[in-house]
């Protein structure tokens, strides 16, 4: 679940860097990388949920670290159009994914320890995790949109959906 949240925010930050007027080559390049990393996190999260265990933990750990670097780099490449709330939320979720995979890898290295089988997550556990992720991710995505739409005078336009 954390990978899905981090992936959504990372992809949103990347998309914002790509479409923002006045973004330089570095910001757009980081944006493309962030979108790819965000989509990869979404796919990895689905694979983990489907398998019921961590799949490719080394790649996931590397992806978490690269994604963490990418969101921080975006903050410095396009500071006026990158939401600090989104960067903080993505960083938190990426650290959760990275720490989980690091602990998993550490346990795998212990040759003397018996192999653990993962317990399936209960429906209540999934609902709690989904609610927590929604509470973290939804404001971060809103802040990302506001940062991208920010006008030069510091205001954000109100988008109405009349007639829909």
mmCIF file of C-alpha atoms in Angstrom:
data_model
loop_
_atom_site.group_PDB
_atom_site.id
_atom_site.type_symbol
_atom_site.label_atom_id
_atom_site.label_comp_id
_atom_site.label_asym_id
_atom_site.label_seq_id
_atom_site.Cartn_x
_atom_site.Cartn_y
_atom_site.Cartn_z
ATOM 1 C CA UNK A 1 0.000 0.000 0.000
ATOM 2 C CA UNK A 2 2.849 2.364 0.805
ATOM 3 C CA UNK A 3 4.361 1.695 -2.612
ATOM 4 C CA UNK A 4 1.074 2.654 -4.259
ATOM 5 C CA UNK A 5 0.886 5.909 -2.317
ATOM 6 C CA UNK A 6 4.516 6.754 -2.974
ATOM 7 C CA UNK A 7 4.098 5.841 -6.628
ATOM 8 C CA UNK A 8 1.076 8.096 -7.074
ATOM 9 C CA UNK A 9 2.792 11.061 -5.452
ATOM 10 C CA UNK A 10 6.095 10.503 -7.275
ATOM 11 C CA UNK A 11 4.312 10.264 -10.619
ATOM 12 C CA UNK A 12 2.297 13.405 -9.835
ATOM 13 C CA UNK A 13 5.420 15.349 -8.900
ATOM 14 C CA UNK A 14 7.097 14.185 -12.094
ATOM 15 C CA UNK A 15 4.104 15.077 -14.245
ATOM 16 C CA UNK A 16 3.992 18.496 -12.634
ATOM 17 C CA UNK A 17 7.638 19.099 -13.493
ATOM 18 C CA UNK A 18 7.053 18.039 -17.092
ATOM 19 C CA UNK A 19 4.017 20.210 -17.820
ATOM 20 C CA UNK A 20 4.925 23.314 -15.838
ATOM 21 C CA UNK A 21 5.759 26.268 -18.035
ATOM 22 C CA UNK A 22 9.261 27.484 -17.525
ATOM 23 C CA UNK A 23 10.636 24.129 -16.414
ATOM 24 C CA UNK A 24 14.202 23.646 -17.490
ATOM 25 C CA UNK A 25 15.709 20.606 -19.125
ATOM 26 C CA UNK A 26 16.873 19.248 -15.761
ATOM 27 C CA UNK A 27 13.427 19.565 -14.188
ATOM 28 C CA UNK A 28 11.731 17.936 -17.172
ATOM 29 C CA UNK A 29 14.285 15.112 -17.237
ATOM 30 C CA UNK A 30 13.790 14.521 -13.520
ATOM 31 C CA UNK A 31 10.047 14.670 -14.137
ATOM 32 C CA UNK A 32 10.188 11.912 -16.739
ATOM 33 C CA UNK A 33 12.308 9.805 -14.393
ATOM 34 C CA UNK A 34 9.903 10.408 -11.516
ATOM 35 C CA UNK A 35 6.903 9.391 -13.628
ATOM 36 C CA UNK A 36 8.649 6.158 -14.642
ATOM 37 C CA UNK A 37 9.625 5.436 -11.020
ATOM 38 C CA UNK A 38 6.090 6.196 -9.834
ATOM 39 C CA UNK A 39 4.569 3.824 -12.373
ATOM 40 C CA UNK A 40 7.130 1.166 -11.429
ATOM 41 C CA UNK A 41 6.124 1.537 -7.768
ATOM 42 C CA UNK A 42 2.472 1.019 -8.692
ATOM 43 C CA UNK A 43 3.303 -2.143 -10.639
ATOM 44 C CA UNK A 44 5.552 -3.452 -7.849
ATOM 45 C CA UNK A 45 2.852 -2.811 -5.242
ATOM 46 C CA UNK A 46 0.349 -4.767 -7.310
ATOM 47 C CA UNK A 47 2.833 -7.629 -7.740
ATOM 48 C CA UNK A 48 3.459 -7.773 -3.981
ATOM 49 C CA UNK A 49 -0.244 -7.786 -3.199
ATOM 50 C CA UNK A 50 -0.871 -10.454 -5.822
ATOM 51 C CA UNK A 51 2.004 -12.697 -4.659
ATOM 52 C CA UNK A 52 1.366 -12.201 -0.952
ATOM 53 C CA UNK A 53 5.082 -11.650 -0.349
ATOM 54 C CA UNK A 54 7.798 -9.165 -1.238
ATOM 55 C CA UNK A 55 8.964 -9.697 -4.791
ATOM 56 C CA UNK A 56 12.338 -8.444 -6.036
ATOM 57 C CA UNK A 57 13.261 -6.836 -2.711
ATOM 58 C CA UNK A 58 16.691 -5.641 -3.914
ATOM 59 C CA UNK A 59 15.148 -3.847 -6.884
ATOM 60 C CA UNK A 60 12.472 -2.396 -4.602
ATOM 61 C CA UNK A 61 15.089 -1.096 -2.179
ATOM 62 C CA UNK A 62 17.071 0.451 -5.032
ATOM 63 C CA UNK A 63 13.892 1.923 -6.516
ATOM 64 C CA UNK A 64 12.956 3.440 -3.150
ATOM 65 C CA UNK A 65 16.351 5.098 -2.819
ATOM 66 C CA UNK A 66 16.356 6.393 -6.409
ATOM 67 C CA UNK A 67 12.781 7.676 -6.023
ATOM 68 C CA UNK A 68 13.715 9.420 -2.787
ATOM 69 C CA UNK A 69 16.607 11.097 -4.570
ATOM 70 C CA UNK A 70 14.342 12.053 -7.498
ATOM 71 C CA UNK A 71 11.674 13.757 -5.380
ATOM 72 C CA UNK A 72 14.303 15.717 -3.449
ATOM 73 C CA UNK A 73 16.065 16.668 -6.687
ATOM 74 C CA UNK A 74 12.765 17.912 -8.107
ATOM 75 C CA UNK A 75 12.357 20.111 -5.067
ATOM 76 C CA UNK A 76 15.651 21.800 -5.930
ATOM 77 C CA UNK A 77 15.240 21.771 -9.735
ATOM 78 C CA UNK A 78 11.774 23.362 -9.714
ATOM 79 C CA UNK A 79 11.282 24.784 -6.203
ATOM 80 C CA UNK A 80 8.444 27.162 -7.074
ATOM 81 C CA UNK A 81 6.310 24.402 -8.601
ATOM 82 C CA UNK A 82 7.093 21.454 -6.308
ATOM 83 C CA UNK A 83 4.961 20.945 -3.214
ATOM 84 C CA UNK A 84 6.903 20.410 0.001
ATOM 85 C CA UNK A 85 3.873 18.565 1.413
ATOM 86 C CA UNK A 86 3.996 16.093 -1.484
ATOM 87 C CA UNK A 87 7.758 15.642 -1.152
ATOM 88 C CA UNK A 88 7.396 14.986 2.586
ATOM 89 C CA UNK A 89 4.567 12.484 2.092
ATOM 90 C CA UNK A 90 6.376 10.671 -0.724
ATOM 91 C CA UNK A 91 9.571 10.590 1.337
ATOM 92 C CA UNK A 92 7.749 9.103 4.315
ATOM 93 C CA UNK A 93 6.123 6.398 2.210
ATOM 94 C CA UNK A 94 9.358 5.639 0.339
ATOM 95 C CA UNK A 95 11.187 5.237 3.647
ATOM 96 C CA UNK A 96 8.480 2.796 4.776
ATOM 97 C CA UNK A 97 8.908 0.744 1.586
ATOM 98 C CA UNK A 98 12.695 0.898 1.804
ATOM 99 C CA UNK A 99 12.785 -0.057 5.476
ATOM 100 C CA UNK A 100 10.397 -2.950 4.913
ATOM 101 C CA UNK A 101 12.467 -4.349 2.077
ATOM 102 C CA UNK A 102 15.724 -3.801 3.974
ATOM 103 C CA UNK A 103 14.402 -5.747 6.972
ATOM 104 C CA UNK A 104 13.215 -8.491 4.620
ATOM 105 C CA UNK A 105 16.655 -8.702 2.990
ATOM 106 C CA UNK A 106 18.369 -8.719 6.370
ATOM 107 C CA UNK A 107 16.219 -11.642 7.518
ATOM 108 C CA UNK A 108 16.973 -13.528 4.302
ATOM 109 C CA UNK A 109 20.713 -13.235 4.945
ATOM 110 C CA UNK A 110 20.503 -14.999 8.276
ATOM 111 C CA UNK A 111 21.271 -18.553 7.242
ATOM 112 C CA UNK A 112 20.646 -20.030 10.706
ATOM 113 C CA UNK A 113 17.216 -18.466 11.122
ATOM 114 C CA UNK A 114 14.263 -20.568 10.002
ATOM 115 C CA UNK A 115 12.465 -19.349 6.918
ATOM 116 C CA UNK A 116 9.379 -17.362 7.786
ATOM 117 C CA UNK A 117 6.217 -17.668 5.866
ATOM 118 C CA UNK A 118 4.270 -14.504 5.390
ATOM 119 C CA UNK A 119 0.867 -14.389 7.004
ATOM 120 C CA UNK A 120 -1.863 -13.215 4.675
ATOM 121 C CA UNK A 121 -3.131 -9.765 5.501
ATOM 122 C CA UNK A 122 -6.645 -9.655 6.849
ATOM 123 C CA UNK A 123 -9.376 -7.580 5.275
ATOM 124 C CA UNK A 124 -9.364 -5.316 8.345
ATOM 125 C CA UNK A 125 -5.613 -4.823 7.965
ATOM 126 C CA UNK A 126 -6.044 -3.911 4.308
ATOM 127 C CA UNK A 127 -8.797 -1.422 5.143
ATOM 128 C CA UNK A 128 -6.714 0.216 7.854
ATOM 129 C CA UNK A 129 -3.698 0.419 5.537
ATOM 130 C CA UNK A 130 -5.818 1.833 2.710
ATOM 131 C CA UNK A 131 -7.370 4.442 5.019
ATOM 132 C CA UNK A 132 -3.953 5.501 6.324
ATOM 133 C CA UNK A 133 -2.538 5.792 2.820
ATOM 134 C CA UNK A 134 -5.578 7.782 1.686
ATOM 135 C CA UNK A 135 -5.115 10.206 4.585
ATOM 136 C CA UNK A 136 -1.457 10.747 3.618
ATOM 137 C CA UNK A 137 -1.731 10.662 -0.183
ATOM 138 C CA UNK A 138 -4.885 12.693 -0.871
ATOM 139 C CA UNK A 139 -3.617 15.977 0.636
ATOM 140 C CA UNK A 140 -0.241 15.449 -1.008
ATOM 141 C CA UNK A 141 -1.830 15.050 -4.443
ATOM 142 C CA UNK A 142 -3.936 18.165 -3.846
ATOM 143 C CA UNK A 143 -0.859 20.121 -2.817
ATOM 144 C CA UNK A 144 0.931 18.913 -5.943
ATOM 145 C CA UNK A 145 -1.879 20.204 -8.145
ATOM 146 C CA UNK A 146 -1.903 23.532 -6.308
ATOM 147 C CA UNK A 147 1.856 23.924 -6.753
ATOM 148 C CA UNK A 148 1.598 23.270 -10.483
ATOM 149 C CA UNK A 149 -1.346 25.664 -10.951
ATOM 150 C CA UNK A 150 0.165 28.438 -8.812
ATOM 151 C CA UNK A 151 0.008 31.806 -10.535
ATOM 152 C CA UNK A 152 2.797 34.358 -10.452
ATOM 153 C CA UNK A 153 0.837 36.459 -7.941
ATOM 154 C CA UNK A 154 0.694 33.516 -5.515
ATOM 155 C CA UNK A 155 -2.936 32.580 -6.043
ATOM 156 C CA UNK A 156 -4.352 29.274 -7.222
ATOM 157 C CA UNK A 157 -7.204 29.389 -9.759
ATOM 158 C CA UNK A 158 -10.516 27.894 -8.715
ATOM 159 C CA UNK A 159 -11.558 25.182 -11.135
ATOM 160 C CA UNK A 160 -15.298 24.692 -11.351
ATOM 161 C CA UNK A 161 -16.983 21.695 -12.866
ATOM 162 C CA UNK A 162 -20.294 23.251 -13.841
ATOM 163 C CA UNK A 163 -22.380 21.248 -16.243
ATOM 164 C CA UNK A 164 -20.752 17.921 -15.368
#
